[in-house]
Coordinates of N, CA and C in Angstrom, one line a residue:
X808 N 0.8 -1.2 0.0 CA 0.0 0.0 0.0 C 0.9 1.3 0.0
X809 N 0.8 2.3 -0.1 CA 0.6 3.8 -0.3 C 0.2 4.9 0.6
X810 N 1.0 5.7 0.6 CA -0.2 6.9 1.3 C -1.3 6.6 2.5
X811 N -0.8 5.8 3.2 CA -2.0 5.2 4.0 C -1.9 6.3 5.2
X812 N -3.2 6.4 5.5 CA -3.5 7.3 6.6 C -4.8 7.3 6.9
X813 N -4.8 7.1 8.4 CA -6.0 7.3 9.2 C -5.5 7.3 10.8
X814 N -6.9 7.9 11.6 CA -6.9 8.3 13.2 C -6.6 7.0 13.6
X815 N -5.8 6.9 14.5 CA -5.5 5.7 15.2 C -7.1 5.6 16.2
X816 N -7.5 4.7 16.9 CA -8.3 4.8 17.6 C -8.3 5.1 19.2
X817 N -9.2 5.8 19.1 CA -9.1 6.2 20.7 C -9.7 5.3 22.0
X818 N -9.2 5.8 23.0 CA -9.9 4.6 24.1 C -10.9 4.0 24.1
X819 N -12.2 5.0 23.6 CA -13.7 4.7 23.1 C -13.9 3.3 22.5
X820 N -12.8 3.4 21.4 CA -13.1 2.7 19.9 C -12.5 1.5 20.4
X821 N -11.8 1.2 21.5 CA -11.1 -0.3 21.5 C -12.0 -1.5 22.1
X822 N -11.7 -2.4 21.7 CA -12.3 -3.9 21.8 C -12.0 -3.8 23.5
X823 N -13.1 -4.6 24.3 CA -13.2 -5.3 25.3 C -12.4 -6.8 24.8
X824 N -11.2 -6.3 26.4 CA -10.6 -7.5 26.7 C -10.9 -8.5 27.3
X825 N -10.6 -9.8 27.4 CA -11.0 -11.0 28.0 C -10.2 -11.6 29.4
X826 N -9.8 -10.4 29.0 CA -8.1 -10.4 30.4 C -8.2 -9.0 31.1
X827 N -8.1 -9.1 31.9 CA -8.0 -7.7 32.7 C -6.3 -8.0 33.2
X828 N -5.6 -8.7 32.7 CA -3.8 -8.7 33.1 C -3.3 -7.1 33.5
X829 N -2.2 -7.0 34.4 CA -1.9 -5.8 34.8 C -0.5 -5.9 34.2
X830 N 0.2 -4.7 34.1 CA 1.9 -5.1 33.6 C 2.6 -4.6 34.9
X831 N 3.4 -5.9 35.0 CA 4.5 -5.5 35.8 C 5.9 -5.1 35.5
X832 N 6.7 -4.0 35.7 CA 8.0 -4.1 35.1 C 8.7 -4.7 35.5
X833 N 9.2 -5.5 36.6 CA 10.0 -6.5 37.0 C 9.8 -7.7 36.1
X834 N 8.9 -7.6 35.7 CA 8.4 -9.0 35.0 C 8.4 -8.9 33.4
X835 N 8.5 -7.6 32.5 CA 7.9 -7.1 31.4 C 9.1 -7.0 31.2
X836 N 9.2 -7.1 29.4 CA 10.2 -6.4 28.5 C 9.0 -5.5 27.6
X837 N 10.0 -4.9 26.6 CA 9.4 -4.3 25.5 C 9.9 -4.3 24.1
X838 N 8.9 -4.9 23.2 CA 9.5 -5.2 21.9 C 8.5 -4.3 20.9
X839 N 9.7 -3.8 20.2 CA 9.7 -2.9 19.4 C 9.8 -3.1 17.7
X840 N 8.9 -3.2 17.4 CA 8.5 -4.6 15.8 C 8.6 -4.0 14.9
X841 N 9.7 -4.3 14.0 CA 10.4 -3.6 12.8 C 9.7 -2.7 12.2
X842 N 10.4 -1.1 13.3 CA 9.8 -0.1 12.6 C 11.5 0.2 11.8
X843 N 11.2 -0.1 10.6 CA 12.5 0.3 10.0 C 12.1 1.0 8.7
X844 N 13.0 1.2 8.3 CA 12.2 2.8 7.3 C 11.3 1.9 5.8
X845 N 11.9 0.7 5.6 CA 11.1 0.5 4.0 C 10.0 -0.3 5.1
X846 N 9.8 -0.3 5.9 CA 8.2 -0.8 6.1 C 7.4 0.4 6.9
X847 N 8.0 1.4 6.9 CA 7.3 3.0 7.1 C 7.1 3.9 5.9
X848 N 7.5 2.9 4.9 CA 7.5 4.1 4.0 C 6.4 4.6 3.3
X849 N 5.3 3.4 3.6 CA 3.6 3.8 3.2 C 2.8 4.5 4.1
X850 N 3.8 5.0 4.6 CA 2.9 6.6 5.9 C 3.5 7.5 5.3
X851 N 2.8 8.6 5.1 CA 3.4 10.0 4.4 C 3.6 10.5 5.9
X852 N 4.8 11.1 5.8 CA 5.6 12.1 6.8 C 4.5 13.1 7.1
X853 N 4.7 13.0 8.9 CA 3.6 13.9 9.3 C 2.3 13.9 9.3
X854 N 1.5 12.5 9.3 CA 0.8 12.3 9.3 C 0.4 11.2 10.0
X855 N -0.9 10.6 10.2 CA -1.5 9.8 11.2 C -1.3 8.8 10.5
X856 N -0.7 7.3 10.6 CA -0.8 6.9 12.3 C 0.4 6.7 12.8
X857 N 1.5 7.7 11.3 CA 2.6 7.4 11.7 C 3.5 8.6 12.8
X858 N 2.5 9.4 12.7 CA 3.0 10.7 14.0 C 3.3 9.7 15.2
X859 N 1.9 9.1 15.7 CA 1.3 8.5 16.8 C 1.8 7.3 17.4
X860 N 2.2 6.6 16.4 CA 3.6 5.4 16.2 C 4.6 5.9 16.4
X861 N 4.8 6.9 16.1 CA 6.4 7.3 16.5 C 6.4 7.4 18.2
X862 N 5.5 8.6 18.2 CA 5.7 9.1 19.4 C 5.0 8.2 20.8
X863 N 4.5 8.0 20.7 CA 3.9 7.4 21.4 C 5.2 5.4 21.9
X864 N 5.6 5.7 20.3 CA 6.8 4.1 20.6 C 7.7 4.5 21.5
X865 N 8.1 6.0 20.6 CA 9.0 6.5 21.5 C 9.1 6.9 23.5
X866 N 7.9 7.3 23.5 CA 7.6 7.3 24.8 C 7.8 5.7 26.0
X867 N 7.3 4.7 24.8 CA 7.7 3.7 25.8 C 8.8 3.1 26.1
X868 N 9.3 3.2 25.1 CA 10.6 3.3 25.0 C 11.3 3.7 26.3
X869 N 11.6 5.0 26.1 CA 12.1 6.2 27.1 C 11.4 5.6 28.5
X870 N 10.0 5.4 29.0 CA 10.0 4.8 30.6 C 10.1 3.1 30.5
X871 N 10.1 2.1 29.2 CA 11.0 1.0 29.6 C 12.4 1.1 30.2
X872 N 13.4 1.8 29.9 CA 14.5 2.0 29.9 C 14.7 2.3 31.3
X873 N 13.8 3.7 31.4 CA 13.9 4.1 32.7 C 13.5 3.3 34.3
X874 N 12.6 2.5 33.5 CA 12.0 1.1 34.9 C 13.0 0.1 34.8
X875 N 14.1 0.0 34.0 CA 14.8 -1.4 33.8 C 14.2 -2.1 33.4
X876 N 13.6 -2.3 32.6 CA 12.9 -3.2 31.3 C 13.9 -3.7 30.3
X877 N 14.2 -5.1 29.6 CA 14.7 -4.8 28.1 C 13.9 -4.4 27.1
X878 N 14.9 -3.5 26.7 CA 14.2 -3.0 25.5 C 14.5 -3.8 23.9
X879 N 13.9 -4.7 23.0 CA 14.1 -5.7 22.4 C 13.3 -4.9 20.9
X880 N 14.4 -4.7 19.9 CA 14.1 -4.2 18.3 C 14.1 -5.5 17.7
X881 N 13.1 -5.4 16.9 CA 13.0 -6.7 15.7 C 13.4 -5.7 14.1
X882 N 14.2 -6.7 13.8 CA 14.6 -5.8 12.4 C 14.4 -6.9 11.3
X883 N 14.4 -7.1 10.4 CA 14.7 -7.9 9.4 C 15.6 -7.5 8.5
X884 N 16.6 -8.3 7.9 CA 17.4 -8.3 7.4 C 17.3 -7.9 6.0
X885 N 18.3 -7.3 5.7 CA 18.7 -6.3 4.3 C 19.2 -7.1 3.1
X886 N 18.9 -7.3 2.0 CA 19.4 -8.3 1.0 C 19.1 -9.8 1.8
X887 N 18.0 -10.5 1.8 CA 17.7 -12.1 1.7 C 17.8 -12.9 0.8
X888 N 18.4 -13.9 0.7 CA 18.6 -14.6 -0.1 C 16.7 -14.8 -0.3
X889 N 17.0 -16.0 -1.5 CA 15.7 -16.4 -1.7 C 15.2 -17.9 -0.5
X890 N 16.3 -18.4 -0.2 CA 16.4 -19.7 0.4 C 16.1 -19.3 2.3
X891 N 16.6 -17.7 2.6 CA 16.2 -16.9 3.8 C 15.0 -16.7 3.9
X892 N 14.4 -16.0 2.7 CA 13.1 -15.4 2.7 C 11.9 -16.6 3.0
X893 N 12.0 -17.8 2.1 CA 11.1 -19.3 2.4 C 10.3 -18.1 1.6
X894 N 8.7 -18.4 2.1 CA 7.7 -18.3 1.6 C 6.8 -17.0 1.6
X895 N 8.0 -16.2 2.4 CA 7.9 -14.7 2.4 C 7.9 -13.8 1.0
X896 N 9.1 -14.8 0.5 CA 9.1 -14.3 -1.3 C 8.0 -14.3 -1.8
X897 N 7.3 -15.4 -1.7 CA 6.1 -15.4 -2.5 C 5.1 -14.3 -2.3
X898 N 4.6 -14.3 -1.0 CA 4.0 -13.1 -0.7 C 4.1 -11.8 -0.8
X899 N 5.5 -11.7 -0.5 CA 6.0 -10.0 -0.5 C 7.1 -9.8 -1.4
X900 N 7.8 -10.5 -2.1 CA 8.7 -10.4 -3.2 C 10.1 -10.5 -1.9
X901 N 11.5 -9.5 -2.7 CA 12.6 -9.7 -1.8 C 12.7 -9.0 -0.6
X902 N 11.8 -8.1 -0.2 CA 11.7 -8.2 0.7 C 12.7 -6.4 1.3
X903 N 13.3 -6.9 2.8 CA 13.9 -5.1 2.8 C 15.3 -5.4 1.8
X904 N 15.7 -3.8 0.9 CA 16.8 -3.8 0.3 C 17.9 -4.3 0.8
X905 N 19.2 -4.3 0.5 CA 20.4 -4.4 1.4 C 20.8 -2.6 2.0
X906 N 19.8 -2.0 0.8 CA 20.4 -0.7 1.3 C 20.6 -0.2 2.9
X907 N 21.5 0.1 3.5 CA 21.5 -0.1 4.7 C 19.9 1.2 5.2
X908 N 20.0 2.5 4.7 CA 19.0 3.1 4.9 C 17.9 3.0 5.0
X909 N 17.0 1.5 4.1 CA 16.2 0.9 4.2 C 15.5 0.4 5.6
X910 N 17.0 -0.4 6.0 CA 16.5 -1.2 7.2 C 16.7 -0.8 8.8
X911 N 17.6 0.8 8.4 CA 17.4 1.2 9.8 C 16.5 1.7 10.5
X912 N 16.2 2.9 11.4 CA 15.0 3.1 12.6 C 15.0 4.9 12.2
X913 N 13.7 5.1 12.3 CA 13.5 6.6 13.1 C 14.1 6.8 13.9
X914 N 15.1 8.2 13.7 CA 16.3 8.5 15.3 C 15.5 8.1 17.0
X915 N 14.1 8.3 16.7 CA 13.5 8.7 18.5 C 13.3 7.2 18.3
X916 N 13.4 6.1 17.5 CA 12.8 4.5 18.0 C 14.0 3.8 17.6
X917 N 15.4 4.5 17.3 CA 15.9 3.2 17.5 C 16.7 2.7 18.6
X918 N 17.3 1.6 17.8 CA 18.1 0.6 19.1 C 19.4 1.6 19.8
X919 N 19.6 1.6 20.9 CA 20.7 2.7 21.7 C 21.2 2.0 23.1
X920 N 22.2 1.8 23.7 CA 22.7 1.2 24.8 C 22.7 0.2 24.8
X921 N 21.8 -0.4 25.9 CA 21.7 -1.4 26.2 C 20.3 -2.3 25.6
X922 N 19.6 -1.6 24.7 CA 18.9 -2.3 23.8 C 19.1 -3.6 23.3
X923 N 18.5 -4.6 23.1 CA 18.4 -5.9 22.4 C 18.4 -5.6 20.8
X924 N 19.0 -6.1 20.0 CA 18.5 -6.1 18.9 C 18.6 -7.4 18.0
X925 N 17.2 -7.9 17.3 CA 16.9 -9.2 17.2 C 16.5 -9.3 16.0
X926 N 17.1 -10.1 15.2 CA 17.0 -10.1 13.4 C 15.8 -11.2 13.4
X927 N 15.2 -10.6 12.6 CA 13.7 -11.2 12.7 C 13.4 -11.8 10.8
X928 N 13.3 -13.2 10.8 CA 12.8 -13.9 10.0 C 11.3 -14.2 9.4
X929 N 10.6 -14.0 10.1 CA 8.9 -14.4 9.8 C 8.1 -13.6 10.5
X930 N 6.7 -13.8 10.5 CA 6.0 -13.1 10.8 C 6.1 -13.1 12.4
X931 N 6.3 -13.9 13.2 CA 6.6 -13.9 14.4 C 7.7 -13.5 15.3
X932 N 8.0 -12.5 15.8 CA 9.2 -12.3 16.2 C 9.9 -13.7 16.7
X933 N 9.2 -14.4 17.1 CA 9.4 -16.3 17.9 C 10.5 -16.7 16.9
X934 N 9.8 -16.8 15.7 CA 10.0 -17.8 15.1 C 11.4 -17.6 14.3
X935 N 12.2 -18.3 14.5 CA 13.7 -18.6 14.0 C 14.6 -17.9 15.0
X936 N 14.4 -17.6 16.1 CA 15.0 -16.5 17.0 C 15.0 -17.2 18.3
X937 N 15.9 -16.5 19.3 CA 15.9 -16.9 20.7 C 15.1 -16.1 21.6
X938 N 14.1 -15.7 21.3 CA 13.3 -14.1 22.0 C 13.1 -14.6 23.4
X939 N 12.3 -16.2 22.7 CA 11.8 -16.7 24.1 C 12.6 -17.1 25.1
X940 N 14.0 -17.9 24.8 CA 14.9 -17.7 25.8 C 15.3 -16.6 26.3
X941 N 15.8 -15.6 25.4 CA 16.3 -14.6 26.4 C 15.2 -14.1 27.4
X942 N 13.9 -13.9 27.3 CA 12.6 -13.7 28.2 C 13.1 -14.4 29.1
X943 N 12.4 -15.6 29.0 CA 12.9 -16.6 30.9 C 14.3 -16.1 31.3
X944 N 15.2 -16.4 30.4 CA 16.7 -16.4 31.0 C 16.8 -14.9 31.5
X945 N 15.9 -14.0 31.6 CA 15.7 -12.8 32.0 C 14.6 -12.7 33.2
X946 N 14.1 -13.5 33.3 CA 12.8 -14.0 34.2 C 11.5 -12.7 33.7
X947 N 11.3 -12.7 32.6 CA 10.2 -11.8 32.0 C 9.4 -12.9 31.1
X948 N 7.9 -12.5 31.6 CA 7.2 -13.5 31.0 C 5.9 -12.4 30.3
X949 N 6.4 -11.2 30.6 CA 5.3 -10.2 29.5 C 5.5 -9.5 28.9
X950 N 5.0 -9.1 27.9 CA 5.7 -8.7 26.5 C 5.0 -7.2 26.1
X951 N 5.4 -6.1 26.2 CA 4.5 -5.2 25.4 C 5.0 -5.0 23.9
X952 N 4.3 -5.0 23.2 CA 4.1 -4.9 21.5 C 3.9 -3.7 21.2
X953 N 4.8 -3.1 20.4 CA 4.6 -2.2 19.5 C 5.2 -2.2 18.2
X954 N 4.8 -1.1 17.3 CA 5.6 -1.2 15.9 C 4.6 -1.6 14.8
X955 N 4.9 -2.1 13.3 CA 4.1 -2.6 12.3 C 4.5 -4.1 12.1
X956 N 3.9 -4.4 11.1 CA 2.2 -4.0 11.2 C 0.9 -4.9 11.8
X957 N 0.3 -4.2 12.3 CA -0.7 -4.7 13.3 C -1.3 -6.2 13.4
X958 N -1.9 -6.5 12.0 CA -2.4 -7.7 11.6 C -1.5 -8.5 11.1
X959 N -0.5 -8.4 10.8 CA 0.5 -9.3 10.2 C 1.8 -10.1 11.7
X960 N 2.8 -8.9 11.8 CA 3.7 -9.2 12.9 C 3.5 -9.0 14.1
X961 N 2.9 -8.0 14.5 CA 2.5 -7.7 15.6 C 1.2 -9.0 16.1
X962 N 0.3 -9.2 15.5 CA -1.1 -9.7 15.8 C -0.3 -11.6 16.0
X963 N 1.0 -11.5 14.7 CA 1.5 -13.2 15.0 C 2.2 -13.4 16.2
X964 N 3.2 -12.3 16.5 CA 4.2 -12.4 17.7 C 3.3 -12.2 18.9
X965 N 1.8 -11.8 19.3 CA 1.1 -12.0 20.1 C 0.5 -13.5 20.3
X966 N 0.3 -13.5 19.1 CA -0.1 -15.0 19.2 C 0.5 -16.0 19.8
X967 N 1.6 -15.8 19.0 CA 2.8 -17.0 19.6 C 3.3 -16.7 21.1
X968 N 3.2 -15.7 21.9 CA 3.3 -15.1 23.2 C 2.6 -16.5 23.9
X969 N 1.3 -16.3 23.5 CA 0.3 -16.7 24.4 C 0.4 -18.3 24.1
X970 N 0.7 -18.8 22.6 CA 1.0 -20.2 23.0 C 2.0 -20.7 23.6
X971 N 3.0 -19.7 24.1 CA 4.1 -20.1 25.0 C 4.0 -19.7 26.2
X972 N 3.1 -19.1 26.7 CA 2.3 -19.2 27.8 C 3.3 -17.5 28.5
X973 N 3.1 -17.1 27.8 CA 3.5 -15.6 27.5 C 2.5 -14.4 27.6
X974 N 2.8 -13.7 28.7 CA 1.7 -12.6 28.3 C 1.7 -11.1 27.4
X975 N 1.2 -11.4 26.1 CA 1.1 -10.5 25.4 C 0.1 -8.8 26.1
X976 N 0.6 -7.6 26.0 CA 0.1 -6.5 26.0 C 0.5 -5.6 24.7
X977 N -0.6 -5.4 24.1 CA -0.7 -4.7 22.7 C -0.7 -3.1 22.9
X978 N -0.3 -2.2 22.4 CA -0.1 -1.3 22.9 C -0.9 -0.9 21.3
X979 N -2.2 0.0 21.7 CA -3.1 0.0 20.6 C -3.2 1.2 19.8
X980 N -2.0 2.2 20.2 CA -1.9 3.3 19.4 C -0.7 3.8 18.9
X981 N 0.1 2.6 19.6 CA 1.7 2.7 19.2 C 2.0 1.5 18.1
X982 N 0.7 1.5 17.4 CA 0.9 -0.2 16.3 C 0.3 0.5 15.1
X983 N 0.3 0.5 13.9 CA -0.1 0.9 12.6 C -0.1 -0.4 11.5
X984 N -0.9 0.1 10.3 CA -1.3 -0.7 9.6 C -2.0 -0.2 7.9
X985 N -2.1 -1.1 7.5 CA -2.2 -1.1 5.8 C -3.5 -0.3 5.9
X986 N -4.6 -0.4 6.6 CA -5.9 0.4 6.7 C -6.1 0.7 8.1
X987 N -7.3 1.1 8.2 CA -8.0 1.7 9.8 C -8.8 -0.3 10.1
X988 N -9.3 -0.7 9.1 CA -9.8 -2.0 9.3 C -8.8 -3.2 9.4
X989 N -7.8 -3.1 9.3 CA -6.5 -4.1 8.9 C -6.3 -3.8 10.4
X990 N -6.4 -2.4 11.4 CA -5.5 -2.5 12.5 C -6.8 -2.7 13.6
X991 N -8.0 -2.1 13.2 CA -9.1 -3.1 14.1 C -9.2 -3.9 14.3
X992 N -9.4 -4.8 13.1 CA -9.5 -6.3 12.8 C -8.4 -6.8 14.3
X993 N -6.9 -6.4 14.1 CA -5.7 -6.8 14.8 C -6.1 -6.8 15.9
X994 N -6.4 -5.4 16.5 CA -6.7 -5.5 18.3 C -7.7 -5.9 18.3
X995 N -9.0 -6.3 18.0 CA -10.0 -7.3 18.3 C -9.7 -8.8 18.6
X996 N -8.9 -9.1 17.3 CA -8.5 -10.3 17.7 C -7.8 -11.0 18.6
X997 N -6.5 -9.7 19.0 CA -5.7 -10.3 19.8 C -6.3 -9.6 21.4
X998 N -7.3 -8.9 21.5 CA -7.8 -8.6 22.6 C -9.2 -9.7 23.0
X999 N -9.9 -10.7 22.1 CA -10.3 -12.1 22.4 C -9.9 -13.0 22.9
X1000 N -8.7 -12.9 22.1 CA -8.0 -14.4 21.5 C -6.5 -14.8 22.4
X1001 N -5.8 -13.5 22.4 CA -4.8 -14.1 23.2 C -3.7 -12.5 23.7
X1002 N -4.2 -11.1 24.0 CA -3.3 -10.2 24.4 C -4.6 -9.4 25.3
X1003 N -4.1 -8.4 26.1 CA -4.9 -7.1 26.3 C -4.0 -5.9 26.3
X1004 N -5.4 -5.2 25.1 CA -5.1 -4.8 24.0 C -5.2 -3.5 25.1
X1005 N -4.7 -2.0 25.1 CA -4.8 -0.8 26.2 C -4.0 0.3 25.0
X1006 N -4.0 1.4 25.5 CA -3.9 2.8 25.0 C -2.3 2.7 25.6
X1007 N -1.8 3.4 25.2 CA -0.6 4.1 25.5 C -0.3 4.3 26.8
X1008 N -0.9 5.3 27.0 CA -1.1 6.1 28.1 C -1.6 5.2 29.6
X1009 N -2.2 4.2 29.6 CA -2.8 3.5 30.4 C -1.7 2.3 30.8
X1010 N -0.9 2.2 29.7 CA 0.3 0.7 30.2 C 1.2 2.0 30.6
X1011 N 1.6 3.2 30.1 CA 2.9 3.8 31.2 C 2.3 4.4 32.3
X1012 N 1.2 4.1 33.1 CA 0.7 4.3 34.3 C 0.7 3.0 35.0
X1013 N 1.2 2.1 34.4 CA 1.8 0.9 35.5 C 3.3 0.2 35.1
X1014 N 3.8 1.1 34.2 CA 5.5 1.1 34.5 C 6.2 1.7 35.6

C-alpha cells in the first residue's frame, strides 16, 4: 500500500478485553517490531498513524529503559537470499533492500545502549530466534508490542506469546497498519484471543 492514513483509535473505539492482566516491570520487557524505514515508508511524513507510532513508541521506550525493562528491536534483514526469505518471497517479493537506509529506525525508535537487537525472520518475532529464551533467561514472561504491522507481525508475535504461555500486552496506538480495518480487525482479535489490548497512556501508568 501507499499513502496510508487514518486516526488511530481512541480509548472509546477499543475492543473489550478477555483479560483484565496488569503489567508488571520486573516481570515485562518491551519489543519494538520492525519499525524500519522500507516498512514505514507507506505513511506519508507527518501524518496519522505514523505521527502516533512514533511518538507514542518513543515514549515507551524512554520509561522502559527508565523502569529497567529490556528494551528488544526486531529488524529484518537487508538483502535475503531467496532460500532466507522461504515463503515470504512469495507473498511479499525480496523483501527489505540491502540498502542499509532501508533497514534502519526513526532517530526517537531506535536501538541505543543497552537495547536488544533481534534479526527477525517471519512473521513472528518467535519464530527462527531466541526471543523466548532470552525472556525466561531474564525471568520476564510479558511482552508489550509495538511497531508494524498490526495484523500481520505484531497480531503473530502475540499469538505465539500466548502459545508459549506468554503474556502478550498490545499497545493500541503505538501499532499501525495497511488500513483503519486491517489495524481493528488486529486489536480485536488479539484482545479475544490471546493479548490485552490498552492505549498508550494507560500501560505507562503501570511502569
Amino acid at each position: 500500500p501507499t499513502a496510508v492514513t487514518y486516526p488511530h483509535p481512541t480509548p472509546a473505539e477499543l475492543p473489550a478485553n478477555r483479560v483484565d492482566w496488569r503489567l508488571d516491570p520486573s516481570r515485562a520487557a518491551l519489543l519494538v517490531h520492525d519499525l524500519q524505514h522500507h516498512f514505514l515508508r507507506c505513511f506519508p511524513p507527518g501524518t496519522e498513524p505514523l505521527t502516533g507510532l512514533i511518538d507514542r513508541t518513543a515514549r515507551l521506550i524512554e520509561a522502559a529503559r527508565a523502569a529497567g525493562m529490556p528494551v528488544i528491536h526486531t529488524a529484518q534483514r537487508g538483502g535475503q537470499t531467496p532460500a532466507q526469505r522461504g515463503l515470504q518471497l512469495d507473498f511479499w517479493g525480496p523483501g527489505v533492500p540491502a540498502d542499509p537506509a532501508a533497514h534502519g529506525s526513526p532517530e526517537r525508535v531506535a536501538p541505543a545502549g543497552d537495547d536488544i537487537r533481534l534479526t527477525k525472520w517471519k512473521y513472528s518475532a518467535f519464530a527462527r530466534t531466541d526471543l523466548e529464551e532470552r525472556l525466561r533467561a531474564a525471568g520476564r514472561y510479558q511482552l508489550v508490542v509495538t511497531g508494524v504491522y498490526a495484523h500481520i507481525g505484531v497480531l503473530m508475535t502475540a499469538a505465539d506469546a500466548w502459545s508459549r504461555d506468554l503474556r502478550a500486552f498490545v499497545a493500541a496506538d503505538a501499532v499501525a497498519d495497511f488500513s483503519r480495518e486491517d489495524h481493528d480487525m488486529a486489536l480485536r482479535w488479539a484482545a479475544g484471543r490471546c493479548a490485552r489490548v490498552a492505549p498508550t497512556a494507560d500501560l505507562l501508568k503501570e511502569f
